[in-house]
CSV table of C-alpha atoms and ligand atoms in Angstrom, one decimal:
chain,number,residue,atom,x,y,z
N,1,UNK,CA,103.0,84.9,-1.5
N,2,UNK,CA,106.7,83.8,-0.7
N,3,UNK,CA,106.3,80.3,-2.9
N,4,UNK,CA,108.0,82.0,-5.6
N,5,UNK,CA,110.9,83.3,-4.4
N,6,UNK,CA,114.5,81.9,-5.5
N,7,UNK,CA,116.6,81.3,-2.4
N,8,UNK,CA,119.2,83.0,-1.7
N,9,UNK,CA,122.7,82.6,-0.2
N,10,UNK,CA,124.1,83.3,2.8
N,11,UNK,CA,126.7,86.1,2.9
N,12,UNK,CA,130.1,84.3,3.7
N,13,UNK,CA,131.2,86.5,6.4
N,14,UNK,CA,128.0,86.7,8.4
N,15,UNK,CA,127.6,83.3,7.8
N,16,UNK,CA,131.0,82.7,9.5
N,17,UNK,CA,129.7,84.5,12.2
N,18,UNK,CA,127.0,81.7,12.9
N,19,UNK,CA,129.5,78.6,12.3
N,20,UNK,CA,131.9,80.1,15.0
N,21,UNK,CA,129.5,80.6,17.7
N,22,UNK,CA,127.7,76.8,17.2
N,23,UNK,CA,131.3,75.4,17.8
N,24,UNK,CA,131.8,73.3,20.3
N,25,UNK,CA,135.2,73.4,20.6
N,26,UNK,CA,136.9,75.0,23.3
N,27,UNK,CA,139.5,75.7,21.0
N,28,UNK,CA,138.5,77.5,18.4
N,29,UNK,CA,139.8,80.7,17.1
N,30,UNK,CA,137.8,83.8,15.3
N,31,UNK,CA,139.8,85.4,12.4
N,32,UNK,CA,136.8,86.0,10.4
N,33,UNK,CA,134.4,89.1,10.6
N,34,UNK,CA,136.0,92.5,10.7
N,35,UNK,CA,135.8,93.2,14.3
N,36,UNK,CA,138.5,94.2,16.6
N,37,UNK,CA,139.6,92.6,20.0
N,38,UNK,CA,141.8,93.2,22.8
N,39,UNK,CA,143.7,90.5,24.2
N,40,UNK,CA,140.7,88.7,26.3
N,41,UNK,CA,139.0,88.2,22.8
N,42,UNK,CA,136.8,90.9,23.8
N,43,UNK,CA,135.2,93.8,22.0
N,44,UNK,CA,135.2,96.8,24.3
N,45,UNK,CA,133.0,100.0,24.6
N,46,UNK,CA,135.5,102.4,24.4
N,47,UNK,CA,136.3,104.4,27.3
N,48,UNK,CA,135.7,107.5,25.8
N,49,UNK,CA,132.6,106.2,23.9
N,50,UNK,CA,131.2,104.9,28.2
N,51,UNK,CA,131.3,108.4,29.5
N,52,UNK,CA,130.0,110.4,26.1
N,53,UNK,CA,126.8,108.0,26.6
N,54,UNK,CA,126.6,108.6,30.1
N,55,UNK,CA,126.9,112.6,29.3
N,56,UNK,CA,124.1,112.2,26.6
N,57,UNK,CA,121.7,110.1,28.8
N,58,UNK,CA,121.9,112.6,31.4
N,59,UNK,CA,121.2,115.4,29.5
N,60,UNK,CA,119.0,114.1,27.0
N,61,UNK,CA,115.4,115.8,26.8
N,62,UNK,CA,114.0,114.4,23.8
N,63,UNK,CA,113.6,111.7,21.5
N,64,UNK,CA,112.3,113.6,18.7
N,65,UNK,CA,113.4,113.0,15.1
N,66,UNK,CA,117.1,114.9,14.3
N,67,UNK,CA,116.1,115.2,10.6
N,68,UNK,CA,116.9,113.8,7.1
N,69,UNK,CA,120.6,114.5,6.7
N,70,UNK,CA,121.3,113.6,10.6
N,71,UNK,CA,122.7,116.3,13.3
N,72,UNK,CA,124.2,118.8,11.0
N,73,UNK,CA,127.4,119.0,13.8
N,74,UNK,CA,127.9,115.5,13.6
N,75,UNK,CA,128.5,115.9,9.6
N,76,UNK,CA,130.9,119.1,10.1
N,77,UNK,CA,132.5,117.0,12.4
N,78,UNK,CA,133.4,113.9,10.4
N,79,UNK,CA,133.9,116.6,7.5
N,80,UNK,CA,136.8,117.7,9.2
N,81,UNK,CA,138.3,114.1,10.5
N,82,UNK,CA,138.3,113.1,7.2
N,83,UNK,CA,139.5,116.2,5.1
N,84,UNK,CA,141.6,118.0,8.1
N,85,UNK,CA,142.5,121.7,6.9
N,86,UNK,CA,141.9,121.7,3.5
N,87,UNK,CA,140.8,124.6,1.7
N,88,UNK,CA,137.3,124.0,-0.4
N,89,UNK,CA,135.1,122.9,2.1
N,90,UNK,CA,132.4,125.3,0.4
N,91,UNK,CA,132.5,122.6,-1.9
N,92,UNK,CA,132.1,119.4,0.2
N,93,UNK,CA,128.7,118.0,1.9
N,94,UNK,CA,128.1,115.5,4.8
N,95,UNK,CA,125.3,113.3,5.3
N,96,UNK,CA,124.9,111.3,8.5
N,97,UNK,CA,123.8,107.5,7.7
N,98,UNK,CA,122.8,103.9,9.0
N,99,UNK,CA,127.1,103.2,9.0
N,100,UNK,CA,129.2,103.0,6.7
N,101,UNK,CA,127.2,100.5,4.3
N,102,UNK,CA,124.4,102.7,4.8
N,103,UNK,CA,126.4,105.7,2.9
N,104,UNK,CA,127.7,103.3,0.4
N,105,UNK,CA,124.3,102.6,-0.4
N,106,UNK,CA,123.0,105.8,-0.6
N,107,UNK,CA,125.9,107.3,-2.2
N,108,UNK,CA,125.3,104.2,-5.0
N,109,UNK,CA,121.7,105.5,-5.4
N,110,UNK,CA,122.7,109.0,-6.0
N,111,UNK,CA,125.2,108.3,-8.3
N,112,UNK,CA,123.0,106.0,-10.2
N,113,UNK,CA,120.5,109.0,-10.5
N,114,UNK,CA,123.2,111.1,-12.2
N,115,UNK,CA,124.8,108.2,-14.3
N,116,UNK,CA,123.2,105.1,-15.2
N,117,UNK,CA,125.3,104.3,-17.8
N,118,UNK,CA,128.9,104.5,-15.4
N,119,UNK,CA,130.7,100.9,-14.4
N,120,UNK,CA,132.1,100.9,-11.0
N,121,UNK,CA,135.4,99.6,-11.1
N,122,UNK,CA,136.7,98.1,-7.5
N,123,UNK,CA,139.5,96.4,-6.4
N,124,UNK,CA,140.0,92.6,-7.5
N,125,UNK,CA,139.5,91.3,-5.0
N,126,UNK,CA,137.6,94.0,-3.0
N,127,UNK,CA,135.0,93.8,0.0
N,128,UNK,CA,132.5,90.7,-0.8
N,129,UNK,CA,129.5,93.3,0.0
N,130,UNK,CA,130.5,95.9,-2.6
N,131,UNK,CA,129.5,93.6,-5.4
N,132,UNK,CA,125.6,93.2,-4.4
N,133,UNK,CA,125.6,96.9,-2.8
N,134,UNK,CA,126.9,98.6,-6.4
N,135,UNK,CA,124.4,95.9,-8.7
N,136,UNK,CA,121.4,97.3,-6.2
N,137,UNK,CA,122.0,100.2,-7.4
N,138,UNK,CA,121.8,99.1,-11.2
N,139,UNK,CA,125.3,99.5,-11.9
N,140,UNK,CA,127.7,97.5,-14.2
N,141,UNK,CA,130.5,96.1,-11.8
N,142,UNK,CA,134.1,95.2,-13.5
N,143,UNK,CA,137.3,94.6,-11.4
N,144,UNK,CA,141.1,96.6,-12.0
N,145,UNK,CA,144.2,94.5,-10.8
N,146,UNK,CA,145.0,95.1,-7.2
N,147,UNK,CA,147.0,92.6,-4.9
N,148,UNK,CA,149.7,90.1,-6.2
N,149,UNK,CA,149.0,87.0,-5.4
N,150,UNK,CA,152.9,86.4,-4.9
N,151,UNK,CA,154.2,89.0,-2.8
N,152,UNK,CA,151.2,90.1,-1.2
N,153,UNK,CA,151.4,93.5,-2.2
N,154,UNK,CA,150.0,96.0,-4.1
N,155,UNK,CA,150.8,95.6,-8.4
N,156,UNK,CA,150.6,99.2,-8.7
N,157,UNK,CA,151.9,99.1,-12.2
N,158,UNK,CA,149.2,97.0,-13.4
N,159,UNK,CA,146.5,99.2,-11.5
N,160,UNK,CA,147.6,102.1,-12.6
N,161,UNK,CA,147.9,101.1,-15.7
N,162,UNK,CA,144.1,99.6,-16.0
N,163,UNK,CA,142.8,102.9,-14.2
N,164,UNK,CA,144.7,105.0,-16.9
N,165,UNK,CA,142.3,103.6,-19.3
N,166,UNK,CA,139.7,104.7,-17.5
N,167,UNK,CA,137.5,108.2,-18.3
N,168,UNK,CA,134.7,109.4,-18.7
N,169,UNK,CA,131.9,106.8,-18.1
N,170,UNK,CA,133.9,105.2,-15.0
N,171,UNK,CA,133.8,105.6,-11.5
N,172,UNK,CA,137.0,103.6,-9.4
N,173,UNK,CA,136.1,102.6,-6.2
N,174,UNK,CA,139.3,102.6,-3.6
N,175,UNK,CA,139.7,102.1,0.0
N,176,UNK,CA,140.8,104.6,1.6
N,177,UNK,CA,143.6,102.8,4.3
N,178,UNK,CA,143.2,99.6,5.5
N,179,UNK,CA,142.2,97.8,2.2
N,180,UNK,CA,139.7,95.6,3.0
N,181,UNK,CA,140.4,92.1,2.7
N,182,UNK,CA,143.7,92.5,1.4
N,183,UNK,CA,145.5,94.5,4.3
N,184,UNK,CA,148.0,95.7,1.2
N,185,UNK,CA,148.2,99.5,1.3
N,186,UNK,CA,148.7,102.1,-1.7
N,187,UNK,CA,151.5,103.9,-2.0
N,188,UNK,CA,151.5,107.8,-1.4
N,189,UNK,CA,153.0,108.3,-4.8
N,190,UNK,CA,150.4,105.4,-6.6
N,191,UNK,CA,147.6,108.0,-4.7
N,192,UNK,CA,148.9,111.1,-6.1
N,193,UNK,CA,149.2,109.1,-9.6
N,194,UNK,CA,145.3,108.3,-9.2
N,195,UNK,CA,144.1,111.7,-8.5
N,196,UNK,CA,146.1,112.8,-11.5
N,197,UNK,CA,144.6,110.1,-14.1
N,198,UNK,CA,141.2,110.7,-12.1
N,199,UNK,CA,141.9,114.6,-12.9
N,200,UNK,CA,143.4,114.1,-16.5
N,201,UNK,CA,141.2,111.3,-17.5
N,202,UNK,CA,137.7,112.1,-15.6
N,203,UNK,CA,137.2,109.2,-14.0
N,204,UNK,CA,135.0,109.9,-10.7
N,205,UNK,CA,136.9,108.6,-7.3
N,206,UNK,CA,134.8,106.7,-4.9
N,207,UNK,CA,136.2,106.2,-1.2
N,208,UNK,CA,135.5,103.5,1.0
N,209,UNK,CA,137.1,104.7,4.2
N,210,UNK,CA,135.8,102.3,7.1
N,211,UNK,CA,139.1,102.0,9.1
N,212,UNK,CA,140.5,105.8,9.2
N,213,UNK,CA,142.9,105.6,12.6
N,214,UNK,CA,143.4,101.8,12.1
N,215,UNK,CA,146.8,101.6,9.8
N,216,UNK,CA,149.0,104.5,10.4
N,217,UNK,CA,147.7,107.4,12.2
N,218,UNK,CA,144.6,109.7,11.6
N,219,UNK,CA,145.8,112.2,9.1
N,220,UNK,CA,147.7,109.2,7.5
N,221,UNK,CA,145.0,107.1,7.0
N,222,UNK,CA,143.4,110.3,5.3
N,223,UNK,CA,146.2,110.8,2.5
N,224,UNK,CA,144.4,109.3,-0.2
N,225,UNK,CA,141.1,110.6,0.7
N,226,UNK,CA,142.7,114.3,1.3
N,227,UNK,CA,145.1,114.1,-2.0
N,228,UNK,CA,142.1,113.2,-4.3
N,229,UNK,CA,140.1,115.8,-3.1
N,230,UNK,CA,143.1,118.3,-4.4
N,231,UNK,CA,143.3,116.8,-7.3
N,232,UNK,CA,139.5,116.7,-8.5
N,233,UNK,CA,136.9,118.0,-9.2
N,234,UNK,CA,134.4,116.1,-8.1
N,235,UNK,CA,134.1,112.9,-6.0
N,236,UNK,CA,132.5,111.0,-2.8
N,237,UNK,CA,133.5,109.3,0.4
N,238,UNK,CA,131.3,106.4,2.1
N,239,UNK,CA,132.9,106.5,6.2
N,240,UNK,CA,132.2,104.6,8.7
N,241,UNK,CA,132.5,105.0,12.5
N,242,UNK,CA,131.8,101.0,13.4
N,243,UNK,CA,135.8,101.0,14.1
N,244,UNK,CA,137.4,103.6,15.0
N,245,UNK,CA,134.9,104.3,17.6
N,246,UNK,CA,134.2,100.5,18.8
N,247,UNK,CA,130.3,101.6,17.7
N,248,UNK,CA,129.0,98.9,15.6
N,249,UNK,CA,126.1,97.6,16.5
N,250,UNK,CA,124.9,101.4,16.7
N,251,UNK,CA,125.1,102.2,12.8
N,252,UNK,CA,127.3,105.4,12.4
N,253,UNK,CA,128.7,106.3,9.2
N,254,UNK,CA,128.7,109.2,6.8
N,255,UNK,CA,128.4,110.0,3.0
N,256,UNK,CA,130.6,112.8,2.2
N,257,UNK,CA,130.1,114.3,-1.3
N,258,UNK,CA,132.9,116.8,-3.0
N,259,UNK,CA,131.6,118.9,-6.1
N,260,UNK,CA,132.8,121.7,-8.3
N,261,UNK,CA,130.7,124.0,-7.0
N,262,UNK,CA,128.8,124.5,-3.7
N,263,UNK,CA,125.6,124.9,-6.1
N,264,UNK,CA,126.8,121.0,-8.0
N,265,UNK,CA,127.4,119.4,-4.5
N,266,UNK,CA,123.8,120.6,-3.2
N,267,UNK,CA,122.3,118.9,-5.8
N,268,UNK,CA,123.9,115.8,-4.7
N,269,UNK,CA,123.1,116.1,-1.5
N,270,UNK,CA,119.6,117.0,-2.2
N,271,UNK,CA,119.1,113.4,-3.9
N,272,UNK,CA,121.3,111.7,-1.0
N,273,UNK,CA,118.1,113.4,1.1
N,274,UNK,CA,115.4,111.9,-1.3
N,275,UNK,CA,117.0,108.2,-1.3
N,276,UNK,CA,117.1,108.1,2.5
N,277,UNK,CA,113.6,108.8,2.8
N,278,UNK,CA,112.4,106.4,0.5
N,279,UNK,CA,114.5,104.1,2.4
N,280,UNK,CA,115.1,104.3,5.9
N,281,UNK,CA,113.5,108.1,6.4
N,282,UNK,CA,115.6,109.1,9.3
N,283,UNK,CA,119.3,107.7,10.8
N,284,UNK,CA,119.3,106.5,14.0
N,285,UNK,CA,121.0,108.8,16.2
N,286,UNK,CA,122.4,107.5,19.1
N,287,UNK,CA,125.7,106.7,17.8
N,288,UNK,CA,126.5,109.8,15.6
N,289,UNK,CA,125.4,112.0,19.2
N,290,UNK,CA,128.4,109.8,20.8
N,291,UNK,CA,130.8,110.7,18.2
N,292,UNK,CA,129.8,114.3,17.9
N,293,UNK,CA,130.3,114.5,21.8
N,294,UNK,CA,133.9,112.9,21.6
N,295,UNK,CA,135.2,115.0,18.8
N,296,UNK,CA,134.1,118.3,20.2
N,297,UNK,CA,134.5,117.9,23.9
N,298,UNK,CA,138.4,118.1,24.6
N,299,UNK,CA,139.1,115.5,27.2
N,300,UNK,CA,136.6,112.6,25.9
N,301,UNK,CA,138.7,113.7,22.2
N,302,UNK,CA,142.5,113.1,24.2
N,303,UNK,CA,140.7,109.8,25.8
N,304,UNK,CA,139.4,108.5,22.5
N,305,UNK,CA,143.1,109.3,20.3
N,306,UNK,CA,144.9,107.4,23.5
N,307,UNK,CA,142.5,104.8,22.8
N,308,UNK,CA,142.6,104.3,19.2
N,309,UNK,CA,146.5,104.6,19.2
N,310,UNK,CA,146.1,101.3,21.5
N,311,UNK,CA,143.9,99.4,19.3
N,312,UNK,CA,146.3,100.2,16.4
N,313,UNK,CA,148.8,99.5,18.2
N,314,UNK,CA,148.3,96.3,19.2
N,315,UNK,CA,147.2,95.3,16.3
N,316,UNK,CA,150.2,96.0,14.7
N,317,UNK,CA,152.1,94.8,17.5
N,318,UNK,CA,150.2,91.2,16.3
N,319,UNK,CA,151.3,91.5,13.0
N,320,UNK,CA,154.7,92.0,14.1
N,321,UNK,CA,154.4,88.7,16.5
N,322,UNK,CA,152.9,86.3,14.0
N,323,UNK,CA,155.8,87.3,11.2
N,324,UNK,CA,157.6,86.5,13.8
N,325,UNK,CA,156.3,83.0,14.5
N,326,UNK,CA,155.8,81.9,11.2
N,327,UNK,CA,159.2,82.8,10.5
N,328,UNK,CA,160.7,80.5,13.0
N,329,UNK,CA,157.9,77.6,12.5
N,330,UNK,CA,158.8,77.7,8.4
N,331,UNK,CA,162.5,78.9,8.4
N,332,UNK,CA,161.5,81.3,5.1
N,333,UNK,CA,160.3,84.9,5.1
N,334,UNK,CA,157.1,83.6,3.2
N,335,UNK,CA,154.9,85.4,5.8
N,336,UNK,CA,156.6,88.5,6.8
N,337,UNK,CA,153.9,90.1,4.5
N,338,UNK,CA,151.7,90.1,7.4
N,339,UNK,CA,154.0,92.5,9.0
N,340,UNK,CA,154.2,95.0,6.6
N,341,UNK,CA,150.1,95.1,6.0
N,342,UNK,CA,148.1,97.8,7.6
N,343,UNK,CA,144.5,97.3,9.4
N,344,UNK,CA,142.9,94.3,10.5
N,345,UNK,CA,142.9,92.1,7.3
N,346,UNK,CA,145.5,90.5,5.8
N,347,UNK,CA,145.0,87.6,2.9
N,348,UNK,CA,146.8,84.5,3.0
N,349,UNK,CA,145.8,83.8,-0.3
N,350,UNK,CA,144.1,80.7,0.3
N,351,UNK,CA,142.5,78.0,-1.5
N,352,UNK,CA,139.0,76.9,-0.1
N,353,UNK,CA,140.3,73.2,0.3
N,354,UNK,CA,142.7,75.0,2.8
N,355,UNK,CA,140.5,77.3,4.4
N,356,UNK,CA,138.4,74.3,4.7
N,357,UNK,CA,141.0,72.2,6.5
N,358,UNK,CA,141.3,75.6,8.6
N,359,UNK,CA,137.9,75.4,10.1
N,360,UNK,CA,137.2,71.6,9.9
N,361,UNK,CA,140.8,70.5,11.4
N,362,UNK,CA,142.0,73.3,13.5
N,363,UNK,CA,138.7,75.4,14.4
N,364,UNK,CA,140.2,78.2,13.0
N,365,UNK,CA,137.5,80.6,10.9
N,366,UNK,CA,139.1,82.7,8.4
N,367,UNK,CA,136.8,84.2,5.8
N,368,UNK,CA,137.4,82.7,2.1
N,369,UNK,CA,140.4,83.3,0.3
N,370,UNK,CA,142.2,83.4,3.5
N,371,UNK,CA,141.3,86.7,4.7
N,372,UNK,CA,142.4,86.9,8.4
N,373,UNK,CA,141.0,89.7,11.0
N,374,UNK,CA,144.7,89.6,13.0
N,375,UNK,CA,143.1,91.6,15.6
N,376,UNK,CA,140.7,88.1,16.6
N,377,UNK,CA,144.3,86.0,17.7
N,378,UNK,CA,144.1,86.8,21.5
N,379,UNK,CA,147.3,85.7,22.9
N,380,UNK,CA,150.5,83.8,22.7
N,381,UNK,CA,148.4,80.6,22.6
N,382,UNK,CA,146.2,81.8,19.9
N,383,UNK,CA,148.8,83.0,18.2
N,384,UNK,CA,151.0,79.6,18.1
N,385,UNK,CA,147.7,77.8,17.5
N,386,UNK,CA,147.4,79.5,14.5
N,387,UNK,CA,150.6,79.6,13.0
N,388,UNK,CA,150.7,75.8,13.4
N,389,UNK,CA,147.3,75.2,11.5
N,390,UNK,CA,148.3,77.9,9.2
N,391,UNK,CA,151.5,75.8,8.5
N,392,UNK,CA,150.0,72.3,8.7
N,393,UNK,CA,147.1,73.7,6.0
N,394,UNK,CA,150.2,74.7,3.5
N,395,UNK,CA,153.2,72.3,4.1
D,1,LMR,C1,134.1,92.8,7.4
D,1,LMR,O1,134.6,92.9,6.3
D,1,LMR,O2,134.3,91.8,8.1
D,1,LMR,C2,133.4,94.0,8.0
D,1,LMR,O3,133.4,95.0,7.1
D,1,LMR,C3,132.0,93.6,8.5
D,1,LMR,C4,131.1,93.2,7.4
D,1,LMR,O4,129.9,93.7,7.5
D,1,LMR,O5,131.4,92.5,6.5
């Protein structure tokens, strides 16, 4: 039965995952998969997230199926994280998913269903997943110019400019903070340029918002998210709660769809409802139960913002620390980029014989290109350890 299938290749972050745990070297640091740390290289359960499970457990009567589209609370409630106190809610749905790949997906399947002939544009370069995830679907995938390679920021000019030519039979997929493996943020005024082309030109925006509460602040995070949905008429979100809420391995995330009407967005939602049951039938609801609790039980909510304003925190108190270093160790400002990123990613802008020398020489494991996750350096050692094979690797 299997004889015939082609082989297939490893995805190169989980594949990371595997090469980091079978090395022996006492050593070794993990800048590779997106996962955050606090400073014993641990990833917590959140406080807030401990005593929402213990609430649920002890008052939990059943484990009956929640339903198609999830607990219809949790999806108001990520409805309003992400959108806040915008008028036109009548015109947005929510539908709880399998994380935030899991609304990508079925988001991807939907959007097929209403237009087959649309090429997704993402980010060059963008998440390695959003390749294989959009070509599932059937869709064309083509890139727009994102991050300059030289400064390590954002080439708005020659993004907007690509998306400008966009109409019609496009959709542009953009992260929503946290851009993900670049760390380089948007601008507010290159967001409020892209819901104007998306509104002038017709080009549908698609979100990616994995990391909302992990760059700036929660509302901040939301700008672009909250500006296109001004601007447009129609347009979707893919969230995820793996981050922001330290739930990972529980599979929380969202698919958010905006439409003209409320009549246009049930439609969408309708056919969200008919690709999850011919996939995975039902989401898994532990998770989403957990964040529903938080977000609607006012002391867990106060312990969870204190919480996530520490994880962001220190993770840009890390990016602060290794511009820092690097500074001193090189004598130029060539890193100070990693200061002004936002999230956990930044890229070096590697080349694989360097990334290579990375994990061979110095056991460090950054993901290709020379994405690292600055969250994985665990203290002052880690963090000199890393600057010195960081400068050996490029000198
Ligand atoms: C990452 O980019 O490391 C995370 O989004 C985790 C993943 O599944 O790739």
């Amino acid at each position: 039965m299997f004889e015939k299938l082609a082989p297939t290749p490893e995805d190169p972050i989980i594949k990371l995952i595997g090469l980091y745990k079978n090395d022996p070297r006492s050593n070794k640091i993990d800048v590779g998969i997106g996962v955050f740390k606090d400073n014993n290289g641990n990833t917590p359960i959140m406080e807030s997230v401990r005593l929402a499970e213990t609430r649920i457990h002890d008052a939990q009567t059943t484990k009956a199926y929640v339903g198609l589209a999830g607990d219809e609370n949790f999806n108001q409630t990520m409805i309003d994280l992400i959108f806040g106190d915008h008028n036109g809610k009548e015109r947005i749905r929510a539908v709880q998913t399998p994380g935030g790949c899991g609304a990508l997906r079925l988001l991807s399947d939907m959007l097929f269903r209403a237009a087959s002939d649309r090429t997704i544009w993402v980010s060059d370069p963008t998440w390695g997943n959003h390749y294989p995830v959009f070509r599932q679907a059937g869709f064309k995938v083509d890139s727009y110019p994102y991050l300059n390679r030289e400064t390590k920021t954002v080439n708005e000019d020659e993004m907007l400019s690509k998306i400008s030519q966009l109409g019609t039979n496009d959709i542009v997929l953009l992260h929503g903070c946290c851009h993900n493996p670049t760390g380089a943020e948007l601008s507010e005024e290159a967001w409020d340029e892209v819901g104007n082309l998306a509104a002038k030109n017709g080009f549908f925006p698609y979100v990616d918002l994995a990391y909302q509460g992990f760059g700036n602040s929660l509302s901040q995070d939301a700008y672009g998210v909250r500006t296109l949905m001004e601007k447009v008429e129609s347009m979707v979100v893919a969230a995820s709660c793996s981050k922001n809420f330290g739930l990972y391995r529980e599979r929380v995330g969202c698919a958010l769809m905006v439409g003209k009407t409320s009549e246009e967005v049930d439609l969408a939602r309708s056919n969200i409802l008919t690709a999850a049951r011919s996939s995975y039938s039902m989401p898994p609801d532990h998770g989403a139960a957990v964040v529903n609790l938080i977000m609607n039980s006012p002391d867990l909510k106060s312990t969870w913002e204190t919480e996530l304003t520490a994880m962001r925190n220190r993770i840009l108190s890390l990016r602060k620390q290794a511009s820092d270093v690097l500074r001193e160790k090189t004598d130029s400002e060539k890193w100070d980029f990693i200061e002004h990123h936002r999230g956990m990613f930044s890229l070096l802008v590697l080349n694989q014989e360097q990334t290579d020398a990375l994990m061979h020489e110095h056991a460090v494991y950054a993901v290709a290109g020379g994405r690292i996750n600055i969250a994985g350096l665990r203290n002052d050692e880690q963090l000199n350890a890393f600057a010195d094979a960081l400068v050996a690797v490029t000198s």
